[in-house]
Short mmCIF file of C-alpha atoms in Angstrom, two decimals:
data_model
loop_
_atom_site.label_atom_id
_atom_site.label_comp_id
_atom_site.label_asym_id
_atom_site.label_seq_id
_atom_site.Cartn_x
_atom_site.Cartn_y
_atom_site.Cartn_z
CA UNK A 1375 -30.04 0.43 -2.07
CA UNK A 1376 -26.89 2.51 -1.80
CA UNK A 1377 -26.26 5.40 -4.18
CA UNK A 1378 -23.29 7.29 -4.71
CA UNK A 1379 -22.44 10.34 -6.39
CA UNK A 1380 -18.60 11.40 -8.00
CA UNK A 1381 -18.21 14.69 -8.81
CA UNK A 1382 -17.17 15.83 -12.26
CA UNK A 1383 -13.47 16.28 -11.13
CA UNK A 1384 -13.37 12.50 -10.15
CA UNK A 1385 -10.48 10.33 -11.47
CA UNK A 1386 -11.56 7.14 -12.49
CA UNK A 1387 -9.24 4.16 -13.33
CA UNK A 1388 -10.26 0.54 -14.65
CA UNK A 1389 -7.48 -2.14 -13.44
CA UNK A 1390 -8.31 -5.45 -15.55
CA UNK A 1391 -6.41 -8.69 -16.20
CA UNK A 1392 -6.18 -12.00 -13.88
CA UNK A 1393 -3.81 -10.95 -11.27
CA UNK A 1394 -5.81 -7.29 -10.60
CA UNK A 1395 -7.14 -8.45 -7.65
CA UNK A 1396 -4.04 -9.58 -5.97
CA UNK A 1397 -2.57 -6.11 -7.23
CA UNK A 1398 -5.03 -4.07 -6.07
CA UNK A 1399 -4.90 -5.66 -2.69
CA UNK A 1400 -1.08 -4.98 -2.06
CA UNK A 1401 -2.55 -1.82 -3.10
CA UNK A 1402 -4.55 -0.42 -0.53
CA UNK A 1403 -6.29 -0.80 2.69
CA UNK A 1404 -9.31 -2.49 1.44
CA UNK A 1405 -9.98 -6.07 1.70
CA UNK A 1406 -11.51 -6.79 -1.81
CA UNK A 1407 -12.31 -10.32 -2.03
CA UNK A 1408 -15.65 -9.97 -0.39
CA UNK A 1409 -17.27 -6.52 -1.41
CA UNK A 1410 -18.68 -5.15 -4.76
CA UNK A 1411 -18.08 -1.88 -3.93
CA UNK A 1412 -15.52 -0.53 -0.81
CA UNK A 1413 -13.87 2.73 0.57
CA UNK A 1414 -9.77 2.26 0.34
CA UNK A 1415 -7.05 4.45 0.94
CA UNK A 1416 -3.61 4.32 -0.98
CA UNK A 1417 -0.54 4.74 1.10
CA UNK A 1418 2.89 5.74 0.40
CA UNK A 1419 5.89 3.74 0.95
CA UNK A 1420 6.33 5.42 4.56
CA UNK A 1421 2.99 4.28 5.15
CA UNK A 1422 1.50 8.20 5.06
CA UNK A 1423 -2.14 8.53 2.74
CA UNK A 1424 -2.01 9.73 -0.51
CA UNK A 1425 -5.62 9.39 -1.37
CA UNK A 1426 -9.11 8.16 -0.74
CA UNK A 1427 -11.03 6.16 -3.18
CA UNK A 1428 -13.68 3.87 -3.69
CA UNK A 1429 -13.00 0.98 -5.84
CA UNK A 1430 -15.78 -1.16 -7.53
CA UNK A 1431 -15.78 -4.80 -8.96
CA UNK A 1432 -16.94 -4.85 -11.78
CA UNK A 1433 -19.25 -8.30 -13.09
CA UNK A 1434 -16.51 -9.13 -15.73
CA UNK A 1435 -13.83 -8.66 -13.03
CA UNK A 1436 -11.81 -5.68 -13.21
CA UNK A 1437 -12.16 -2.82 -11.13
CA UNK A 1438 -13.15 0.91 -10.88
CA UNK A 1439 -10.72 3.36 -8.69
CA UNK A 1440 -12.93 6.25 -8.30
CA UNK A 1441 -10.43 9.28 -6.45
CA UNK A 1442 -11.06 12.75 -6.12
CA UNK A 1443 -7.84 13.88 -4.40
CA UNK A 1444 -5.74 12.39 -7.21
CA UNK A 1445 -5.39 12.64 -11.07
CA UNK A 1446 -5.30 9.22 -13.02
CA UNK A 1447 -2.16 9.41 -13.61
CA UNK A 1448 -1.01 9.85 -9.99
CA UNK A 1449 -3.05 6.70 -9.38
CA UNK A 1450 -1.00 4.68 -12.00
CA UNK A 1451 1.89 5.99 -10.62
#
């Protein structure tokens, strides 16, 4: 069993809808079509880190971007 704790300053995002998956995975640096629950970072254009997350499939699907180093916005961004 693996627990994990998010502190209260945590952004969390849900990404839904039949193409999340292939969006999220042009996304980041995580290869999401085998885990439940991974570590990813988002890059930049340049290639440079913006932010750590951990991103969680869901049962019904979508997905959970858990960051701490950006707001939810920034993430949509």
């Amino acid at each position: 069993m693996s627990v994990r704790f998010a502190s209260v300053e945590t952004a969390v995002v849900r990404v839904t809808g039949e193409d999340a998956a292939a969006f999220l995975q042009g996304q980041c640096t995580a290869d999401l079509r085998t885990v439940a629950v991974t570590d990813a970072l988002w890059l930049n254009r340049k290639g440079r880190v913006l932010a750590h997350t951990i991103v969680s499939k869901e049962a019904d699907g979508s997905f959970l971007l858990l960051c701490t180093h950006l707001t939810a916005e920034e993430i949509i961004a």
